[in-house]
Amino acid sequence: MTYFRIHSAEIAYKTKEPVGLFVTVWYLVEKGLLTEDEVAEYWKNRKWFEENLPIPPFYESGNPDGAITWYKDNERGRDMCGQMQFYRDMAKKYGVQLYKSESDTAPGEIIYEDDFQIAVKNVDKASVRCKELG
């Protein structure tokens, strides 16, 4: 199976890996860059994802292993990623370059899995291909 993730170039202090799309846009919200309407849309989208995308349980304990999530390149994973247009639009509007990383095998040690995604620690960078998204 192939796995993928959408991220920025910024490196997260916790995981030492590129910051994923959700957190990338959250940083824009925190910095006060989005308009009032965009912030309202952000919260609407965030609520939808919290209701429809399983949240790996390790986040409840502060992600002690520094794991990152990757979508499965299957129908469910691709459909979920397709729901992220708002996030991609905000990144583009506010000048944040996004990247797509892919791996033909699990890109690290799997510590969580559901129908949409896996979470891994100890990423094997040699197995990962990365390209800029337009």
XYZ file of N, CA and C in Angstrom:
402
model
N 0.834 -1.180 0.000
C 0.000 0.000 0.000
C 0.876 1.239 0.000
N 0.413 2.275 -0.677
C 1.085 3.569 -0.670
C 0.440 4.449 0.393
N 1.263 5.281 1.028
C 0.817 6.219 2.052
C 1.253 7.623 1.645
N 0.491 8.626 2.080
C 0.850 10.004 1.741
C 0.447 10.959 2.849
N 1.079 12.119 2.840
C 0.691 13.195 3.751
C 0.954 14.528 3.068
N 0.142 15.512 3.438
C 0.285 16.881 2.936
C 0.848 17.709 4.087
N 1.866 18.516 3.803
C 2.545 19.253 4.872
C 3.232 20.491 4.332
N 3.716 21.317 5.248
C 4.535 22.471 4.890
C 6.005 22.082 5.068
N 6.882 23.047 4.881
C 8.313 22.798 5.080
C 8.726 23.010 6.535
N 7.870 23.676 7.302
C 8.186 23.949 8.703
C 8.312 22.637 9.480
N 9.316 22.565 10.331
C 9.567 21.359 11.123
C 8.946 21.532 12.511
N 8.150 20.546 12.913
C 7.491 20.574 14.214
C 8.500 20.277 15.317
N 8.395 21.017 16.410
C 9.331 20.817 17.518
C 9.150 19.435 18.154
N 7.927 18.937 18.200
C 7.631 17.668 18.881
C 8.081 16.463 18.051
N 7.728 16.455 16.773
C 7.983 15.280 15.937
C 9.295 15.349 15.176
N 9.812 16.534 15.005
C 11.013 16.770 14.175
C 10.746 16.426 12.711
N 9.467 16.468 12.336
C 9.021 16.193 10.970
C 8.245 17.404 10.461
N 8.056 17.513 9.142
C 7.289 18.647 8.611
C 5.873 18.706 9.202
N 5.432 19.924 9.452
C 4.117 20.174 10.044
C 3.027 19.822 9.035
N 2.054 19.025 9.474
C 0.951 18.617 8.614
C 0.008 19.769 8.277
N -0.874 19.513 7.342
C -1.775 20.539 6.813
C -2.676 21.145 7.885
N -3.250 20.330 8.765
C -4.141 20.865 9.795
C -3.413 21.866 10.682
N -2.237 21.503 11.151
C -1.482 22.381 12.037
C -0.963 23.604 11.273
N -0.582 23.414 10.032
C -0.126 24.544 9.219
C -1.178 25.642 9.188
N -2.429 25.270 8.954
C -3.496 26.281 8.882
C -3.839 26.786 10.278
N -3.750 25.930 11.291
C -3.976 26.397 12.656
C -2.988 27.511 13.002
N -1.737 27.380 12.577
C -0.749 28.435 12.820
C -1.187 29.756 12.190
N -1.807 29.702 11.014
C -2.315 30.921 10.380
C -3.426 31.547 11.219
N -4.284 30.704 11.773
C -5.353 31.191 12.657
C -4.738 31.836 13.889
N -3.800 31.143 14.523
C -3.146 31.665 15.737
C -2.481 33.009 15.504
N -1.896 33.190 14.330
C -1.198 34.435 14.013
C -2.158 35.568 13.664
N -3.446 35.269 13.575
C -4.443 36.296 13.264
C -4.446 36.724 11.814
N -3.986 35.867 10.914
C -3.892 36.230 9.506
C -5.203 36.048 8.741
N -6.045 35.118 9.170
C -7.288 34.847 8.444
C -8.336 35.911 8.768
N -9.225 36.132 7.816
C -10.335 37.051 8.053
C -11.311 36.411 9.044
N -12.233 37.209 9.534
C -13.249 36.690 10.463
C -14.055 35.559 9.820
N -14.428 35.734 8.551
C -15.179 34.684 7.844
C -14.337 33.423 7.656
N -13.054 33.588 7.364
C -12.180 32.432 7.194
C -11.988 31.681 8.509
N -11.901 32.417 9.613
C -11.777 31.766 10.921
C -13.039 30.960 11.225
N -14.199 31.525 10.920
C -15.455 30.798 11.120
C -15.481 29.536 10.263
N -15.022 29.639 9.024
C -14.964 28.469 8.134
C -13.944 27.454 8.643
N -12.831 27.938 9.193
C -11.834 27.052 9.784
C -12.486 26.191 10.866
N -13.211 26.821 11.794
C -13.829 26.074 12.894
C -14.900 25.122 12.388
N -15.621 25.512 11.353
C -16.619 24.619 10.757
C -15.932 23.376 10.179
N -14.851 23.586 9.435
C -14.104 22.465 8.853
C -13.464 21.599 9.938
N -12.881 22.237 10.918
C -12.243 21.477 12.000
C -13.261 20.588 12.700
N -14.441 21.105 12.984
C -15.502 20.323 13.627
C -15.860 19.113 12.762
N -15.981 19.339 11.446
C -16.329 18.236 10.555
C -15.279 17.125 10.637
N -13.998 17.515 10.567
C -12.938 16.505 10.620
C -12.898 15.794 11.965
N -13.116 16.532 13.046
C -13.122 15.893 14.366
C -14.260 14.884 14.492
N -15.348 15.104 13.757
C -16.485 14.183 13.794
C -16.347 13.018 12.808
N -15.519 13.168 11.779
C -15.464 12.173 10.710
C -14.130 11.457 10.525
N -13.065 11.993 11.064
C -11.742 11.376 10.949
C -11.302 10.941 12.342
N -11.075 9.646 12.546
C -10.652 9.209 13.884
C -9.394 9.950 14.342
N -9.412 10.355 15.598
C -8.255 11.013 16.194
C -7.455 9.941 16.931
N -6.222 9.686 16.500
C -5.425 8.648 17.158
C -5.314 8.910 18.663
N -5.453 7.872 19.469
C -5.490 8.044 20.926
C -4.206 8.595 21.545
N -3.081 8.472 20.870
C -1.835 8.955 21.464
C -1.815 10.472 21.625
N -2.684 11.185 20.899
C -2.753 12.644 21.069
C -3.262 13.017 22.457
N -4.097 12.165 23.059
C -4.617 12.433 24.404
C -3.501 12.504 25.441
N -2.415 11.778 25.208
C -1.291 11.785 26.141
C -0.151 12.680 25.655
N -0.444 13.572 24.713
C 0.561 14.525 24.246
C 1.522 13.989 23.206
N 1.170 12.880 22.558
C 2.000 12.301 21.501
C 3.441 12.055 21.977
N 3.602 11.230 23.008
C 4.933 11.033 23.590
C 5.968 10.430 22.637
N 5.522 9.699 21.606
C 6.456 9.097 20.650
C 6.780 10.006 19.471
N 6.148 11.184 19.423
C 6.390 12.085 18.294
C 5.925 11.499 16.979
N 4.792 10.815 16.999
C 4.272 10.160 15.795
C 3.642 11.167 14.838
N 3.609 10.810 13.566
C 2.916 11.602 12.549
C 1.978 10.692 11.769
N 0.916 11.283 11.255
C -0.072 10.493 10.524
C 0.133 10.615 9.021
N -0.164 9.525 8.355
C -0.099 9.413 6.905
C -1.424 8.820 6.447
N -1.982 9.355 5.368
C -3.205 8.786 4.803
C -2.874 7.545 3.997
N -3.801 6.627 4.033
C -3.701 5.455 3.170
C -4.155 5.871 1.777
N -3.421 5.440 0.767
C -3.821 5.742 -0.601
C -4.854 4.703 -1.036
N -6.002 4.776 -0.369
C -7.153 3.949 -0.716
C -8.355 4.890 -0.862
N -9.496 4.360 -1.199
C -10.658 5.215 -1.442
C -10.987 6.088 -0.231
N -10.960 5.528 0.952
C -11.322 6.290 2.155
C -10.298 7.376 2.449
N -9.034 7.063 2.348
C -7.983 8.049 2.595
C -8.010 9.176 1.577
N -8.183 8.817 0.297
C -8.249 9.842 -0.752
C -9.487 10.714 -0.590
N -10.634 10.102 -0.242
C -11.858 10.879 -0.022
C -11.672 11.865 1.125
N -11.060 11.418 2.206
C -10.843 12.298 3.350
C -9.924 13.452 2.959
N -8.881 13.142 2.235
C -7.960 14.193 1.783
C -8.677 15.179 0.869
N -9.599 14.686 0.070
C -10.368 15.559 -0.810
C -11.219 16.570 -0.061
N -11.553 16.266 1.183
C -12.344 17.179 2.006
C -11.519 18.352 2.546
N -10.236 18.363 2.285
C -9.336 19.368 2.863
C -9.112 20.582 1.977
N -9.981 20.813 1.029
C -9.774 21.919 0.095
C -9.643 23.267 0.804
N -10.458 23.508 1.814
C -10.373 24.766 2.561
C -8.957 24.981 3.089
N -8.365 23.950 3.659
C -7.025 24.061 4.228
C -5.987 24.358 3.149
N -6.110 23.673 2.024
C -5.180 23.935 0.919
C -5.357 25.356 0.391
N -6.609 25.801 0.290
C -6.884 27.166 -0.182
C -6.284 28.213 0.748
N -6.402 27.996 2.058
C -5.853 28.967 3.021
C -4.335 28.999 2.956
N -3.717 27.836 2.837
C -2.260 27.801 2.719
C -1.820 28.577 1.479
N -2.488 28.333 0.365
C -2.131 29.024 -0.877
C -2.360 30.523 -0.755
N -3.507 30.914 -0.246
C -3.833 32.342 -0.122
C -2.803 33.082 0.721
N -2.320 32.425 1.783
C -1.400 33.091 2.703
C 0.060 32.726 2.456
N 0.339 32.208 1.263
C 1.710 32.035 0.813
C 2.487 30.898 1.451
N 1.797 29.861 1.911
C 2.488 28.708 2.498
C 2.604 27.617 1.440
N 3.837 27.286 1.068
C 4.076 26.211 0.110
C 3.752 24.878 0.762
N 2.953 24.077 0.081
C 2.627 22.741 0.573
C 3.371 21.687 -0.225
N 3.563 20.551 0.401
C 4.265 19.423 -0.180
C 3.438 18.162 0.032
N 3.651 17.196 -0.841
C 3.052 15.879 -0.671
C 4.187 14.878 -0.574
N 4.224 14.184 0.546
C 5.188 13.104 0.716
C 4.458 11.785 0.517
N 5.139 10.833 -0.124
C 4.568 9.519 -0.398
C 5.587 8.444 -0.067
N 5.061 7.275 0.280
C 5.908 6.118 0.531
C 5.149 4.870 0.084
N 5.836 3.966 -0.585
C 5.216 2.727 -1.061
C 5.095 1.675 0.035
N 5.709 1.927 1.160
C 5.616 1.045 2.322
C 5.358 1.929 3.536
N 5.025 1.326 4.642
C 4.854 2.112 5.867
C 6.142 2.908 6.087
N 6.041 4.236 6.205
C 7.241 5.070 6.275
C 7.888 5.125 7.656
N 7.542 4.195 8.501
C 8.117 4.128 9.839
C 7.421 3.023 10.616
N 7.658 3.005 11.909
C 7.041 2.008 12.786
C 5.589 2.411 13.068
N 4.643 1.584 12.644
C 3.227 1.896 12.822
C 2.843 1.717 14.294
N 2.257 2.792 14.874
C 1.776 2.702 16.255
C 0.255 2.873 16.330
N -0.368 3.175 15.186
C -1.825 3.332 15.137
C -2.267 3.120 13.698
N -3.474 2.565 13.532
C -4.023 2.382 12.188
C -5.542 2.369 12.268
N -6.181 2.995 11.275
C -7.623 2.891 11.097
C -7.893 2.797 9.589
N -9.138 2.941 9.186
C -9.487 2.785 7.767
C -8.900 3.875 6.876
N -8.574 5.032 7.448
C -8.141 6.190 6.675
C -6.627 6.409 6.699
N -5.994 6.053 7.811
C -4.641 6.534 8.084
C -3.850 5.565 8.949
N -2.551 5.839 8.969
C -1.658 5.204 9.930
C -0.913 6.314 10.655
N -0.389 5.997 11.814
C 0.516 6.907 12.513
C 1.809 6.147 12.720
N 2.913 6.825 12.439
C 4.214 6.178 12.550
C 5.167 7.016 13.385
N 6.120 6.312 13.954
C 7.255 6.973 14.600
C 8.509 6.456 13.914
N 9.616 7.134 14.132
C 10.897 6.746 13.536
C 10.794 6.658 12.008
N 10.459 7.776 11.395
C 10.275 7.820 9.941
C 11.561 7.436 9.219
N 11.401 6.543 8.249
C 12.508 6.126 7.380
C 12.521 7.055 6.176
N 13.302 8.105 6.257
C 13.315 9.123 5.210
C 13.737 8.570 3.845
N 14.475 7.483 3.827
C 14.907 6.887 2.562
C 13.726 6.324 1.778
N 12.615 6.023 2.466
C 11.457 5.447 1.782
C 10.470 6.509 1.297
N 10.764 7.784 1.553
C 9.799 8.861 1.305
C 10.200 9.695 0.086
N 9.215 9.908 -0.808
C 9.354 10.840 -1.924
C 8.555 12.087 -1.594
N 9.090 13.248 -1.904
C 8.419 14.504 -1.570
C 8.399 15.404 -2.804
N 7.231 16.028 -3.045
C 7.134 16.966 -4.169
C 6.296 18.169 -3.760
N 6.573 19.306 -4.391
C 5.795 20.513 -4.150
C 4.410 20.357 -4.753
N 3.428 20.901 -4.060
C 2.074 20.968 -4.605
C 1.871 22.364 -5.173
N 1.182 22.443 -6.290
C 0.937 23.740 -6.925
C -0.234 24.472 -6.361
